């Protein structure tokens, strides 16, 4: 289980996160939605220490991390229990698909090479890329690269996987291919926190939706509930712009 | 060009090649290897902005880049004995060439490291790597590909710069050519031949560079 308590972050005079709290239960898929600039991505990055929050606590699997006091080796321990999928994949350009997935196992966890390759091959098979293992990122399509990056994130069986707008850099066809992999992972019980603009995905795959606006959580609800019956005037307007779910007509 | 000169040139070719193999190549190889280690260290210190050390290495790079190498050689070989440090000619040359490679190549390596997208480092952190692991396994291999052509340039430059070792009484290719010519007075032909030996060594290196660049292109 992952719990974030009162996460605050400012960049200069700009208060990006104004004390955000959320809970992600094991096996849950939580979508974070909201307009651009609402702080979704910053929140996600703060939850993996890619950005250091100014204040707040993270609780992962009953271990508490105070962001103001957390030490480097604690951050590494925390990250070893999480996976992160970037908008622009960030695959290791000097490694093959297989090498991308084994890196965290062999270098960080000191898993023997042969065993790591078996785990990685298995992870790549889960994202449907068992036949691309020896390909370098530059030889793969955007959708395939993102699936490798998902395999890399799930290989070490993390407690939670963060997705930062995983399909924003992809065309609709490739988006579909990545989303179907994510749906499969969700069905298999992977705990996921997804920052996304894909409302269909948020509605159909996630258990809960968090609607952010201007550094605060404006609404938090079961996915279906949020789309059928958004509570705030702001979320109604936001959903209208996608012309899915609620709204007049 | 008469037969005598032709005979002399073919005799002296081997005599020039020997110091090339026994002096120029080891001098280059040792200085360049040590220099690269130094350059990488300097680059990492600059990128990590380690206080004090950062200022120290910038001062070092500044001194090396703003003084002629032959002056540095003179200071080390002829000058240091005055303050009680006596180095033989060969170690003096190694020291000066290493410092030079360290200074010039540190800029190349620093730029190459900075050219690797910051997302690579973030992704490495996200799979649990620490700074050194991320640098060593992810960033440096990619930076190396970028840095390889300019570093090859520096290596070829160094091969030719080793002729400056002549000035501290190291008998390398140029000094050998001079000794032979002093006896026969065929300065023109002997110095041309010395140049030819450098050309051969540098041409071989250029071919090797192309081969390795092709290989680097293939992977990723």
Coordinates of C-alpha atoms in Angstrom, one line a residue:
Chain A
X1 CA 0.0 0.0 0.0
X2 CA 1.2 3.5 -0.8
X3 CA 0.1 6.5 1.2
X4 CA 1.0 10.1 0.5
X5 CA 0.3 12.6 3.2
X6 CA 0.2 16.4 2.8
X7 CA 2.7 16.6 0.0
X8 CA 3.7 20.2 -0.6
X9 CA 6.0 21.5 -3.3
X10 CA 6.9 25.0 -4.6
X11 CA 9.1 26.2 -7.4
X12 CA 10.1 29.7 -6.4
X13 CA 6.9 31.7 -5.8
X14 CA 4.8 29.1 -7.5
X15 CA 3.1 26.7 -5.1
X16 CA 2.6 23.6 -7.3
X17 CA 1.3 21.2 -4.7
X18 CA -0.7 22.6 -1.9
X19 CA -0.7 19.6 0.5
X20 CA -1.9 16.6 -1.4
X21 CA -2.9 13.3 0.3
X22 CA -3.9 10.1 -1.3
X23 CA -4.0 6.4 -0.6
X24 CA -3.4 3.6 -3.1
X25 CA -4.4 0.2 -1.9
X26 CA -2.6 -2.9 -3.1
X27 CA -4.1 -4.0 -6.4
X28 CA -5.7 -0.6 -7.0
X29 CA -5.4 1.3 -10.2
X30 CA -5.7 5.1 -9.5
X31 CA -5.9 7.6 -12.4
X32 CA -4.8 11.2 -11.7
X33 CA -6.5 13.5 -14.2
X34 CA -6.9 17.2 -14.5
X35 CA -5.9 20.2 -16.7
X36 CA -2.3 20.9 -17.7
X37 CA -0.4 22.7 -15.0
X38 CA -2.5 21.3 -12.2
X39 CA 0.5 19.5 -10.7
X40 CA -0.3 15.9 -11.6
X41 CA 3.2 15.1 -13.0
X42 CA 5.0 16.9 -10.2
X43 CA 3.0 14.9 -7.7
X44 CA 3.9 11.7 -9.4
X45 CA 7.6 12.7 -9.5
X46 CA 7.5 13.7 -5.9
X47 CA 6.1 10.2 -5.1
X48 CA 9.3 8.7 -6.5
X49 CA 11.7 11.4 -5.3
X50 CA 12.6 12.5 -8.8
X51 CA 11.4 15.8 -7.5
X52 CA 12.0 16.5 -3.8
X53 CA 8.8 17.7 -2.1
X54 CA 9.2 20.4 0.4
X55 CA 7.0 18.8 3.0
X56 CA 5.0 15.6 3.5
X57 CA 5.3 11.9 4.1
X58 CA 5.2 8.8 2.0
X59 CA 4.3 5.5 3.4
X60 CA 5.1 2.5 1.3
X61 CA 4.4 -1.0 2.6
X62 CA 4.4 0.2 6.2
X63 CA 7.6 2.1 6.0
X64 CA 7.4 5.8 6.6
X65 CA 9.5 8.3 4.6
X66 CA 9.5 11.9 5.7
X67 CA 10.5 13.8 2.6
X68 CA 12.4 16.4 4.6
X69 CA 14.6 13.8 6.4
X70 CA 14.8 11.0 3.9
X71 CA 18.4 9.7 3.2
X72 CA 19.8 8.7 -0.2
X73 CA 19.9 5.0 0.6
X74 CA 16.3 5.1 1.8
X75 CA 15.3 6.7 -1.5
X76 CA 17.1 3.9 -3.3
X77 CA 15.3 1.3 -1.2
X78 CA 12.0 3.0 -1.9
X79 CA 12.7 3.1 -5.7
X80 CA 13.6 -0.5 -5.7
X81 CA 10.0 -1.2 -4.6
X82 CA 8.5 0.9 -7.3
X83 CA 8.5 1.2 -11.0
X84 CA 8.3 4.3 -13.1
X85 CA 7.1 4.7 -16.7
X86 CA 8.0 8.0 -18.4
X87 CA 6.1 10.0 -21.0
X88 CA 9.1 9.8 -23.4
X89 CA 10.1 6.2 -22.4
X90 CA 13.7 7.1 -21.4
X91 CA 14.9 3.6 -22.4
X92 CA 18.6 3.2 -21.9
X93 CA 19.8 3.9 -25.4
X94 CA 23.0 1.8 -25.1
X95 CA 21.1 -1.3 -24.1
X96 CA 18.9 -3.7 -26.0
X97 CA 15.3 -4.3 -24.9
X98 CA 16.5 -7.2 -22.8
X99 CA 19.4 -5.2 -21.4
X100 CA 17.0 -2.4 -20.4
X101 CA 15.0 -4.8 -18.3
X102 CA 17.9 -6.8 -16.8
X103 CA 19.9 -3.6 -15.8
X104 CA 17.9 -3.0 -12.6
X105 CA 18.2 -6.7 -11.7
X106 CA 21.8 -7.4 -12.3
X107 CA 23.3 -4.0 -11.4
X108 CA 21.1 -3.0 -8.5
X109 CA 19.8 -6.3 -7.1
X110 CA 22.8 -8.4 -8.1
X111 CA 20.7 -11.1 -9.6
X112 CA 22.9 -13.6 -11.6
X113 CA 22.8 -12.7 -15.3
X114 CA 21.1 -15.9 -16.4
X115 CA 18.3 -15.7 -13.9
X116 CA 17.9 -11.9 -14.7
X117 CA 17.5 -12.8 -18.4
X118 CA 14.8 -15.3 -17.6
X119 CA 12.9 -12.7 -15.4
X120 CA 13.4 -10.1 -18.2
X121 CA 12.2 -12.4 -20.9
X122 CA 9.2 -13.1 -18.9
X123 CA 8.5 -9.4 -18.3
X124 CA 8.9 -8.7 -22.1
X125 CA 6.5 -11.5 -22.9
X126 CA 3.9 -10.0 -20.6
X127 CA 4.0 -6.8 -22.7
X128 CA 4.0 -8.9 -25.9
X129 CA 7.6 -8.2 -27.0
X130 CA 9.2 -11.6 -26.6
X131 CA 10.4 -11.4 -30.2
X132 CA 12.1 -8.0 -29.9
X133 CA 14.5 -8.8 -27.0
X134 CA 17.7 -8.1 -28.9
X135 CA 16.5 -4.9 -30.5
X136 CA 17.9 -1.5 -29.5
X137 CA 15.5 1.3 -28.6
X138 CA 16.3 3.1 -31.8
X139 CA 15.1 0.1 -33.7
X140 CA 11.7 0.0 -32.0
X141 CA 8.5 2.0 -32.6
X142 CA 7.3 4.4 -29.9
X143 CA 4.7 2.0 -28.7
X144 CA 7.2 -0.8 -28.5
X145 CA 9.6 1.4 -26.7
X146 CA 6.9 2.3 -24.1
X147 CA 6.1 -1.4 -23.7
X148 CA 9.8 -2.2 -23.0
X149 CA 9.8 0.6 -20.5
X150 CA 6.7 -1.0 -18.8
X151 CA 8.5 -4.3 -18.8
X152 CA 11.5 -2.6 -17.2
X153 CA 9.2 -1.1 -14.5
X154 CA 7.4 -4.4 -13.6
X155 CA 10.4 -6.8 -13.9
X156 CA 11.3 -6.6 -10.2
X157 CA 7.8 -7.1 -9.1
X158 CA 7.3 -3.7 -7.5
X159 CA 4.7 -2.7 -4.9
X160 CA 3.5 0.1 -7.1
X161 CA 4.1 1.3 -10.7
X162 CA 3.9 5.0 -11.6
X163 CA 2.9 6.0 -15.1
X164 CA 3.5 9.6 -16.2
X165 CA 1.3 10.3 -19.2
X166 CA 2.5 7.1 -20.8
X167 CA 0.7 7.6 -24.1
X168 CA 1.1 11.3 -24.7
X169 CA 3.9 10.9 -27.1
X170 CA 2.1 8.3 -29.2
X171 CA -0.3 8.3 -32.1
X172 CA -3.8 6.8 -31.5
X173 CA -2.9 3.4 -32.9
X174 CA 0.2 3.0 -30.7
X175 CA -1.7 4.5 -27.8
X176 CA -4.2 1.7 -28.0
X177 CA -1.4 -0.9 -28.1
X178 CA 0.2 0.6 -24.9
X179 CA -3.2 1.0 -23.1
X180 CA -4.1 -2.6 -23.8
X181 CA -0.9 -3.7 -22.1
X182 CA -1.7 -1.5 -19.1
X183 CA -5.2 -2.9 -18.9
X184 CA -3.7 -6.4 -18.9
X185 CA -1.4 -5.5 -16.0
X186 CA -4.3 -4.0 -14.1
X187 CA -6.3 -7.1 -14.6
X188 CA -3.4 -9.1 -13.3
X189 CA -3.5 -7.1 -10.1
X190 CA -0.6 -4.7 -10.6
X191 CA -0.9 -1.6 -8.3
X192 CA -0.8 1.4 -10.6
X193 CA -0.8 5.2 -10.3
X194 CA -1.4 6.7 -13.7
X195 CA -1.3 10.3 -14.7
X196 CA -3.3 10.4 -17.9
X197 CA -5.4 12.3 -20.4
X198 CA -6.9 9.1 -21.7
X199 CA -10.4 9.3 -20.2
X200 CA -11.6 6.0 -21.6
X201 CA -8.7 4.3 -19.8
X202 CA -9.4 6.2 -16.6
X203 CA -13.0 5.2 -16.7
X204 CA -12.7 1.6 -17.8
X205 CA -9.5 0.4 -16.2
X206 CA -9.0 2.4 -13.0
X207 CA -10.7 1.8 -9.8
X208 CA -10.5 5.4 -8.6
X209 CA -10.0 8.8 -10.2
X210 CA -8.3 11.7 -8.6
X211 CA -9.1 15.1 -10.2
X212 CA -6.5 17.7 -9.6
X213 CA -6.7 21.4 -10.2
X214 CA -4.2 24.1 -9.3
X215 CA -2.1 22.0 -6.9
X216 CA -5.0 20.5 -4.9
X217 CA -7.2 17.4 -5.1
X218 CA -10.6 18.8 -6.2
X219 CA -12.4 15.5 -6.3
X220 CA -11.7 11.8 -5.6
X221 CA -14.1 9.1 -6.4
X222 CA -14.7 5.6 -7.8
X223 CA -14.0 5.8 -11.5
X224 CA -17.5 5.2 -12.8
X225 CA -18.9 7.5 -10.2
X226 CA -16.6 10.4 -11.2
X227 CA -17.5 10.1 -14.9
X228 CA -21.2 9.6 -14.4
X229 CA -21.6 12.2 -11.7
X230 CA -18.8 14.7 -11.3
X231 CA -19.3 16.8 -8.2
X232 CA -17.6 20.1 -9.0
X233 CA -18.4 22.6 -11.7
X234 CA -14.7 22.5 -12.7
X235 CA -14.6 18.7 -13.2
X236 CA -17.8 18.9 -15.3
X237 CA -16.2 21.5 -17.5
X238 CA -13.0 19.4 -17.7
X239 CA -14.9 16.3 -18.8
X240 CA -16.9 18.2 -21.3
X241 CA -13.8 19.1 -23.1
X242 CA -13.2 15.4 -23.8
X243 CA -16.9 14.9 -24.6
X244 CA -17.0 11.6 -22.7
X245 CA -18.8 10.7 -19.6
X246 CA -21.0 13.4 -18.0
X247 CA -22.1 16.6 -19.5
X248 CA -25.2 18.0 -21.2
X249 CA -26.4 15.7 -23.9
Chain B
X1 CA 67.4 12.1 -56.1
X2 CA 70.3 9.8 -56.7
X3 CA 71.0 6.2 -55.9
X4 CA 73.0 7.1 -52.8
X5 CA 70.2 9.0 -51.2
X6 CA 67.7 6.2 -52.1
X7 CA 70.0 3.7 -50.4
X8 CA 70.4 6.0 -47.4
X9 CA 66.7 6.5 -47.1
X10 CA 65.9 2.8 -47.2
X11 CA 68.6 2.2 -44.6
X12 CA 67.4 4.9 -42.3
X13 CA 63.7 4.0 -42.6
X14 CA 64.2 1.1 -40.1
X15 CA 66.4 3.3 -37.9
X16 CA 63.6 5.8 -37.7
X17 CA 60.9 3.2 -37.3
X18 CA 62.6 1.7 -34.3
X19 CA 62.4 4.8 -32.1
X20 CA 58.9 5.2 -33.4
X21 CA 58.0 1.8 -32.0
X22 CA 60.1 2.0 -28.9
X23 CA 59.6 5.7 -27.9
X24 CA 56.8 7.5 -29.8
X25 CA 54.2 4.7 -29.5
X26 CA 54.7 3.9 -25.8
X27 CA 55.0 7.6 -24.9
X28 CA 51.6 8.2 -26.7
X29 CA 49.9 5.1 -25.3
X30 CA 50.9 5.7 -21.7
X31 CA 50.2 9.5 -21.7
X32 CA 46.9 9.1 -23.5
X33 CA 45.6 6.3 -21.2
X34 CA 46.6 8.2 -18.0
X35 CA 45.4 11.4 -19.6
X36 CA 41.9 9.9 -20.3
X37 CA 41.6 8.7 -16.7
X38 CA 42.6 12.2 -15.5
X39 CA 40.2 13.8 -18.1
X40 CA 37.3 11.7 -16.9
X41 CA 38.0 12.5 -13.3
X42 CA 38.2 16.3 -14.1
X43 CA 35.0 16.1 -16.1
X44 CA 33.1 14.3 -13.3
X45 CA 34.4 16.8 -10.7
X46 CA 33.2 19.7 -12.9
X47 CA 29.8 18.1 -13.5
X48 CA 29.2 17.2 -9.9
X49 CA 30.5 20.7 -8.9
X50 CA 32.4 19.4 -5.9
X51 CA 33.4 22.5 -4.0
X52 CA 37.2 23.3 -3.8
X53 CA 38.1 20.4 -6.1
X54 CA 36.0 22.1 -8.8
X55 CA 38.0 25.3 -8.5
X56 CA 41.2 23.4 -8.4
X57 CA 40.6 21.5 -11.6
X58 CA 39.5 24.6 -13.4
X59 CA 42.7 26.3 -12.4
X60 CA 44.7 23.3 -13.7
X61 CA 42.8 23.3 -17.0
X62 CA 43.4 27.0 -17.4
X63 CA 47.1 26.7 -16.8
X64 CA 47.6 23.9 -19.3
X65 CA 45.5 25.5 -22.0
X66 CA 47.2 28.9 -21.7
X67 CA 50.9 27.8 -21.8
X68 CA 52.8 26.2 -24.6
X69 CA 53.6 22.5 -24.2
X70 CA 57.2 23.0 -24.9
X71 CA 57.4 25.5 -22.0
X72 CA 55.7 23.0 -19.7
X73 CA 58.3 20.4 -20.8
X74 CA 61.1 22.8 -20.0
X75 CA 59.7 23.7 -16.6
X76 CA 59.3 20.1 -15.7
X77 CA 62.6 18.7 -17.1
X78 CA 65.0 21.6 -16.8
X79 CA 63.2 23.7 -14.1
X80 CA 62.0 21.3 -11.4
X81 CA 65.5 20.2 -10.4
X82 CA 66.0 23.7 -9.1
X83 CA 63.3 23.1 -6.5
X84 CA 64.7 19.7 -5.7
X85 CA 62.5 17.6 -8.0
X86 CA 64.5 15.6 -10.5
X87 CA 62.7 13.6 -13.1
X88 CA 64.2 11.7 -16.0
X89 CA 63.4 12.8 -19.5
X90 CA 60.9 10.0 -20.2
X91 CA 58.8 10.5 -17.0
X92 CA 58.9 14.3 -17.5
X93 CA 57.4 13.9 -21.0
X94 CA 54.8 11.4 -19.7
X95 CA 53.8 13.9 -17.0
X96 CA 53.5 16.8 -19.4
X97 CA 51.6 14.9 -22.1
X98 CA 49.3 13.3 -19.5
X99 CA 48.4 16.7 -18.0
X100 CA 47.8 18.1 -21.5
X101 CA 45.5 15.2 -22.5
X102 CA 43.8 15.5 -19.1
X103 CA 43.0 19.2 -19.7
X104 CA 41.9 19.2 -23.3
X105 CA 40.0 15.9 -23.2
X106 CA 38.2 16.8 -20.0
X107 CA 36.3 19.4 -22.0
X108 CA 35.4 16.9 -24.7
X109 CA 34.2 14.3 -22.1
X110 CA 32.3 16.9 -20.1
X111 CA 30.4 18.0 -23.1
X112 CA 29.7 14.4 -24.2
X113 CA 28.3 13.6 -20.7
X114 CA 26.1 16.7 -20.7
X115 CA 24.8 15.7 -24.1
X116 CA 23.2 12.6 -22.8
X117 CA 19.6 13.3 -21.9
X118 CA 18.8 13.8 -18.2
X119 CA 16.0 11.3 -18.6
X120 CA 18.6 8.6 -18.9
X121 CA 19.9 9.4 -15.4
X122 CA 16.3 9.6 -14.1
X123 CA 15.4 6.3 -15.6
X124 CA 18.6 4.7 -14.0
X125 CA 17.6 6.2 -10.6
X126 CA 14.1 4.8 -11.0
X127 CA 15.4 1.2 -11.4
X128 CA 17.3 1.8 -8.1
X129 CA 20.8 2.7 -9.3
X130 CA 23.0 5.1 -7.4
X131 CA 24.9 8.0 -9.1
X132 CA 28.0 6.0 -9.9
X133 CA 26.1 3.0 -11.2
X134 CA 24.0 5.3 -13.4
X135 CA 27.1 7.1 -14.7
X136 CA 29.1 3.9 -15.3
X137 CA 26.5 1.7 -16.8
X138 CA 24.2 4.1 -18.6
X139 CA 25.5 7.6 -19.1
X140 CA 29.3 7.1 -19.8
X141 CA 28.8 4.4 -22.5
X142 CA 26.5 6.8 -24.4
X143 CA 28.8 9.7 -23.8
X144 CA 31.7 7.6 -25.1
X145 CA 30.1 7.3 -28.5
X146 CA 29.8 11.1 -28.7
X147 CA 33.3 11.7 -27.4
X148 CA 35.0 9.0 -29.6
X149 CA 35.6 11.1 -32.7
X150 CA 37.1 14.1 -30.9
X151 CA 39.1 11.9 -28.6
X152 CA 40.6 10.1 -31.7
X153 CA 41.5 13.5 -32.9
X154 CA 43.3 14.3 -29.6
X155 CA 45.1 10.9 -29.9
X156 CA 46.4 11.7 -33.3
X157 CA 47.4 15.1 -32.2
X158 CA 49.3 13.6 -29.3
X159 CA 51.3 11.3 -31.6
X160 CA 52.6 14.3 -33.4
X161 CA 53.1 16.3 -30.2
X162 CA 55.4 13.7 -28.8
X163 CA 58.0 15.0 -31.3
X164 CA 58.4 17.9 -28.7
X165 CA 60.0 15.3 -26.4
X166 CA 63.0 15.9 -28.7
X167 CA 63.6 19.1 -26.8
X168 CA 64.2 17.3 -23.5
X169 CA 66.8 14.9 -25.0
X170 CA 64.5 12.0 -25.7
X171 CA 65.7 10.1 -28.8
X172 CA 62.5 9.7 -30.7
X173 CA 61.9 9.8 -34.4
X174 CA 62.8 13.4 -35.0
X175 CA 66.0 13.2 -32.9
X176 CA 67.1 10.1 -34.7
X177 CA 66.5 11.7 -38.1
X178 CA 68.6 14.7 -37.0
X179 CA 71.5 12.4 -35.8
X180 CA 71.6 10.6 -39.1
X181 CA 71.4 13.9 -41.1
X182 CA 74.1 15.5 -39.1
X183 CA 76.4 12.8 -40.5
X184 CA 75.2 12.8 -44.1
X185 CA 73.9 16.4 -44.5
X186 CA 70.7 15.1 -46.2
X187 CA 68.5 17.1 -43.9
X188 CA 65.7 17.5 -46.4
X189 CA 65.3 13.8 -47.1
X190 CA 65.7 12.7 -43.5
X191 CA 63.2 15.1 -42.1
X192 CA 60.8 14.2 -44.8
X193 CA 61.2 10.6 -43.9
X194 CA 60.6 11.4 -40.2
X195 CA 57.4 13.0 -41.3
X196 CA 56.5 9.9 -43.3
X197 CA 56.8 7.7 -40.2
X198 CA 54.4 10.0 -38.3
X199 CA 52.1 9.8 -41.3
X200 CA 52.1 6.1 -41.3
X201 CA 51.3 5.8 -37.6
X202 CA 48.5 8.4 -37.8
X203 CA 47.1 6.9 -40.9
X204 CA 46.8 3.5 -39.2
X205 CA 45.1 5.2 -36.3
X206 CA 42.7 6.9 -38.6
X207 CA 41.7 3.6 -40.2
X208 CA 41.2 2.1 -36.8
X209 CA 39.1 5.1 -35.8
X210 CA 36.8 4.6 -38.8
X211 CA 36.4 0.9 -38.0
X212 CA 35.5 1.5 -34.4
X213 CA 33.1 4.3 -35.3
X214 CA 31.3 1.9 -37.7
X215 CA 31.1 -0.6 -34.9
X216 CA 29.7 1.9 -32.5
X217 CA 27.1 3.0 -35.0
X218 CA 25.8 -0.6 -35.3
X219 CA 25.1 -1.0 -31.6
X220 CA 22.0 1.1 -30.7

